Amino acid sequence: MQAKPIPLRRPVGTPSEPGLPAVHGLHHFAYRCKNAEETRQFYEDFLGLPLAAAVQHDKVPSTGETHPYFHIFFEMADGSYLAFFDLLDDKGYTTNPETPSWVNHLALEVSSYEDLEV
């Protein structure tokens, strides 16, 4: 039995709690990467997602923690972003050994199934 594909877009509802803002969509999703330049080459040069922003900080703005990093953002056609943190330690993302390898993944939308076979 073949599974039916899930809808690509779902209507946005209203929040269940009064006073909370409605979520309009994804702004960005961030992952850790081992090397910002290698990541840029793949997403910009190979996939064609434009590098929209790059920032480097020695302190985390939200916490004040001292931790140098490089943060890069790639823009997708719907205006959302895929972002990566290079923590400048030559270490990439690692998974929890208790989590199956197929759970953590990134799914990008394309126009057709044929586009996936390129």
XYZ file of N, CA, C and O in Angstrom, residues 15-105:
364
model
N -4.457 31.451 16.954
C -3.934 30.859 18.184
C -5.054 30.467 19.139
O -6.126 31.066 19.136
N -4.799 29.458 19.948
C -5.819 28.985 20.881
C -5.946 29.893 22.096
O -6.964 29.894 22.762
N -4.915 30.664 22.381
C -4.943 31.568 23.531
C -5.148 32.998 23.049
O -4.433 33.468 22.164
N -6.105 33.719 23.621
C -6.304 35.123 23.243
C -5.043 35.941 23.508
O -4.340 35.707 24.487
N -4.766 36.869 22.639
C -3.612 37.746 22.804
C -2.337 37.241 22.167
O -1.381 37.995 22.055
N -2.296 35.971 21.758
C -1.108 35.457 21.085
C -1.161 35.828 19.611
O -2.228 35.814 18.999
N -0.007 36.144 19.014
C -0.012 36.498 17.593
C -0.240 35.270 16.717
O 0.145 34.164 17.082
N -0.868 35.467 15.568
C -1.029 34.390 14.593
C 0.323 34.139 13.929
O 1.051 35.074 13.622
N 0.657 32.891 13.739
C 1.902 32.539 13.053
C 1.607 32.517 11.555
O 0.727 31.796 11.098
N 2.340 33.316 10.792
C 2.097 33.441 9.355
C 2.915 32.467 8.523
O 2.587 32.212 7.377
N 3.982 31.955 9.066
C 4.818 31.029 8.306
C 6.192 30.925 8.944
O 6.460 31.491 10.006
N 7.046 30.215 8.290
C 8.401 30.002 8.779
C 9.281 31.177 8.387
O 9.290 31.586 7.222
N 10.008 31.730 9.328
C 11.016 32.740 8.990
C 12.320 32.033 8.635
O 12.849 32.197 7.554
N 12.830 31.227 9.566
C 14.012 30.422 9.252
C 14.096 29.234 10.190
O 13.490 29.220 11.242
N 14.840 28.264 9.750
C 15.161 27.105 10.568
C 16.671 26.988 10.547
O 17.281 27.060 9.479
N 17.284 26.832 11.709
C 18.740 26.835 11.791
C 19.289 25.469 12.202
O 18.698 24.787 13.034
N 20.410 25.121 11.607
C 21.136 23.890 11.900
C 22.587 24.242 12.198
O 23.088 25.269 11.744
N 23.261 23.360 12.869
C 24.704 23.509 13.053
C 25.386 22.924 11.824
O 24.931 21.931 11.255
N 26.474 23.539 11.407
C 27.276 22.984 10.313
C 28.734 22.949 10.739
O 29.141 23.644 11.670
N 29.512 22.137 10.064
C 30.930 21.994 10.393
C 31.768 23.107 9.778
O 32.729 23.572 10.374
N 31.380 23.535 8.581
C 32.180 24.507 7.852
C 31.251 25.395 7.038
O 30.588 24.920 6.112
N 31.202 26.676 7.354
C 30.279 27.601 6.691
C 30.543 27.712 5.195
O 29.605 27.784 4.402
N 31.795 27.710 4.783
C 32.094 27.851 3.361
C 31.666 26.615 2.572
O 31.099 26.729 1.488
N 31.909 25.431 3.098
C 31.443 24.220 2.421
C 29.915 24.188 2.352
O 29.338 23.783 1.343
N 29.269 24.633 3.419
C 27.811 24.695 3.448
C 27.310 25.697 2.421
O 26.364 25.432 1.681
N 27.954 26.856 2.340
C 27.577 27.865 1.342
C 27.723 27.322 -0.078
O 26.844 27.508 -0.917
N 28.814 26.647 -0.343
C 29.026 26.094 -1.675
C 27.886 25.161 -2.063
O 27.391 25.217 -3.187
N 27.455 24.292 -1.151
C 26.382 23.352 -1.468
C 25.057 24.074 -1.685
O 24.408 23.895 -2.716
N 24.641 24.892 -0.734
C 23.314 25.506 -0.825
C 23.242 26.622 -1.858
O 22.222 26.789 -2.529
N 24.307 27.390 -2.024
C 24.273 28.491 -2.993
C 24.714 28.035 -4.382
O 23.985 28.220 -5.359
N 25.874 27.427 -4.491
C 26.407 27.069 -5.799
C 25.720 25.856 -6.408
O 25.468 25.823 -7.608
N 25.414 24.846 -5.613
C 24.823 23.618 -6.135
C 23.298 23.700 -6.208
O 22.700 23.427 -7.243
N 22.640 24.080 -5.095
C 21.167 24.140 -5.088
C 20.613 25.454 -5.611
O 19.431 25.534 -5.945
N 21.428 26.501 -5.658
C 20.967 27.782 -6.189
C 20.204 28.648 -5.203
O 19.532 29.596 -5.606
N 20.292 28.356 -3.911
C 19.642 29.209 -2.914
C 20.571 30.381 -2.616
O 21.713 30.178 -2.204
N 20.115 31.614 -2.827
C 21.013 32.748 -2.623
C 21.374 32.945 -1.158
O 20.523 32.818 -0.273
N 22.631 33.249 -0.922
C 23.088 33.620 0.414
C 22.506 34.998 0.696
O 22.826 35.972 0.024
N 21.622 35.078 1.681
C 20.907 36.322 1.958
C 21.559 37.139 3.062
O 21.441 38.364 3.072
N 22.225 36.475 3.995
C 22.865 37.193 5.101
C 23.936 36.315 5.718
O 23.853 35.092 5.685
N 24.932 36.978 6.265
C 25.996 36.296 6.995
C 26.433 37.222 8.120
O 26.696 38.403 7.882
N 26.470 36.699 9.327
C 26.904 37.492 10.471
C 27.906 36.686 11.291
O 27.847 35.463 11.329
N 28.819 37.407 11.916
C 29.782 36.762 12.799
C 29.774 37.525 14.107
O 29.801 38.761 14.124
N 29.701 36.787 15.207
C 29.683 37.393 16.532
C 30.603 36.622 17.465
O 30.830 35.434 17.281
N 31.092 37.317 18.472
C 31.852 36.667 19.531
C 30.972 36.348 20.733
O 31.314 35.501 21.549
N 29.824 37.054 20.832
C 28.872 36.820 21.917
C 27.501 36.544 21.319
O 27.132 37.106 20.286
N 26.739 35.706 22.003
C 25.375 35.381 21.588
C 24.479 36.549 22.003
O 24.371 36.847 23.197
N 23.849 37.239 21.032
C 23.058 38.414 21.386
C 21.923 38.132 22.376
O 21.653 38.948 23.250
N 21.286 36.975 22.260
C 20.130 36.700 23.115
C 20.503 36.350 24.552
O 19.719 36.574 25.473
N 21.705 35.807 24.774
C 22.087 35.371 26.120
C 23.286 36.114 26.688
O 23.519 36.058 27.893
N 24.058 36.761 25.833
C 25.283 37.418 26.274
C 26.446 36.455 26.466
O 27.551 36.862 26.806
N 26.205 35.163 26.233
C 27.243 34.137 26.383
C 28.371 34.377 25.385
O 28.132 34.677 24.220
N 29.607 34.242 25.848
C 30.758 34.341 24.951
C 30.889 33.025 24.205
O 31.139 31.983 24.816
N 30.654 33.081 22.910
C 30.790 31.897 22.061
C 30.865 32.368 20.612
O 29.844 32.652 19.993
N 32.067 32.470 20.047
C 32.194 32.925 18.661
C 31.449 32.001 17.696
O 31.435 30.777 17.880
N 30.808 32.590 16.706
C 30.106 31.806 15.695
C 29.927 32.614 14.424
O 30.041 33.841 14.423
N 29.646 31.897 13.358
C 29.339 32.468 12.053
C 27.955 31.938 11.688
O 27.715 30.736 11.768
N 27.036 32.832 11.325
C 25.630 32.462 11.066
C 25.292 32.873 9.638
O 25.427 34.041 9.282
N 24.871 31.904 8.821
C 24.562 32.183 7.416
C 23.111 31.799 7.110
O 22.572 30.863 7.686
N 22.489 32.565 6.211
C 21.086 32.394 5.849
C 20.951 32.272 4.334
O 21.496 33.102 3.594
N 20.187 31.276 3.889
C 19.901 31.087 2.469
C 18.414 31.288 2.257
O 17.589 30.698 2.959
N 18.067 32.126 1.268
C 16.660 32.443 1.029
C 16.019 31.427 0.097
O 16.588 31.047 -0.924
N 14.815 31.011 0.470
C 14.039 30.109 -0.376
C 12.976 30.916 -1.115
O 12.701 32.067 -0.772
N 12.380 30.332 -2.138
C 11.456 31.042 -3.017
C 10.252 31.624 -2.290
O 9.707 32.643 -2.708
N 9.837 31.023 -1.177
C 8.666 31.531 -0.457
C 9.018 32.645 0.520
O 8.165 33.136 1.247
N 10.285 33.060 0.564
C 10.710 34.135 1.448
C 11.197 33.662 2.801
O 11.627 34.470 3.614
N 11.152 32.364 3.069
C 11.697 31.839 4.315
C 13.182 31.541 4.117
O 13.701 31.623 2.999
N 13.842 31.196 5.205
C 15.281 31.012 5.149
C 15.697 29.692 5.792
O 15.089 29.237 6.747
N 16.756 29.143 5.264
C 17.441 28.014 5.864
C 18.747 28.593 6.398
O 19.479 29.267 5.665
N 19.008 28.397 7.679
C 20.168 29.032 8.307
C 21.085 27.982 8.924
O 20.651 26.880 9.260
N 22.342 28.356 9.064
C 23.337 27.462 9.641
C 24.237 28.235 10.588
O 24.567 29.394 10.341
N 24.638 27.565 11.668
C 25.613 28.088 12.612
C 26.902 27.289 12.461
O 26.901 26.070 12.610
N 27.988 27.984 12.173
C 29.325 27.396 12.250
C 29.898 27.902 13.568
O 30.135 29.103 13.728
N 30.085 27.001 14.534
C 30.583 27.388 15.853
C 32.102 27.505 15.883
O 32.700 27.675 16.948
N 32.721 27.448 14.702
C 34.154 27.683 14.520
C 35.019 26.723 15.331
O 36.113 27.071 15.759
N 34.506 25.495 15.518
C 35.257 24.484 16.257
C 35.503 23.221 15.423
O 35.937 22.216 15.949
N 35.190 23.293 14.128
C 35.394 22.183 13.194
C 34.582 20.947 13.565
O 34.959 19.824 13.258
N 33.444 21.163 14.268
C 32.540 20.069 14.605
C 31.191 20.336 13.970
O 30.703 21.452 13.985
N 30.602 19.312 13.419
C 29.287 19.443 12.811
C 28.189 18.990 13.747
O 28.414 18.701 14.925
N 27.009 18.912 13.207
C 25.832 18.471 13.946
C 25.971 16.998 14.307
O 26.397 16.191 13.495
N 25.629 16.652 15.518
C 25.607 15.249 15.920
C 24.220 14.900 16.437
O 23.549 15.729 17.052
N 23.788 13.693 16.173
C 22.469 13.261 16.604
C 22.551 12.539 17.936
O 23.609 12.064 18.339
N 21.427 12.420 18.578
C 21.306 11.643 19.792
C 21.319 10.166 19.381
O 20.542 9.758 18.518
N 22.167 9.351 19.981
C 22.232 7.937 19.579
C 20.922 7.181 19.814
O 20.709 6.127 19.227
N 20.041 7.715 20.635
C 18.740 7.082 20.889
C 17.722 7.400 19.804
O 16.652 6.804 19.750
N 18.039 8.357 18.932
C 17.116 8.772 17.876
C 17.460 8.054 16.579
O 18.604 8.108 16.130
N 16.487 7.386 15.949
C 16.761 6.729 14.663
C 17.255 7.736 13.619
O 16.858 8.897 13.619
N 18.117 7.287 12.719
C 18.742 8.173 11.733
C 17.744 8.845 10.800
O 18.007 9.915 10.273
N 16.575 8.273 10.603
C 15.597 8.830 9.668
C 14.729 9.920 10.284
O 13.978 10.595 9.590
N 14.827 10.138 11.600
C 13.953 11.113 12.260
C 14.369 12.547 11.946
O 13.563 13.362 11.512
N 15.616 12.902 12.180
C 16.088 14.263 11.933
C 16.413 14.415 10.453
O 17.301 13.748 9.936
N 15.672 15.285 9.793
C 15.917 15.492 8.366
C 15.402 16.857 7.931
O 14.674 17.513 8.663
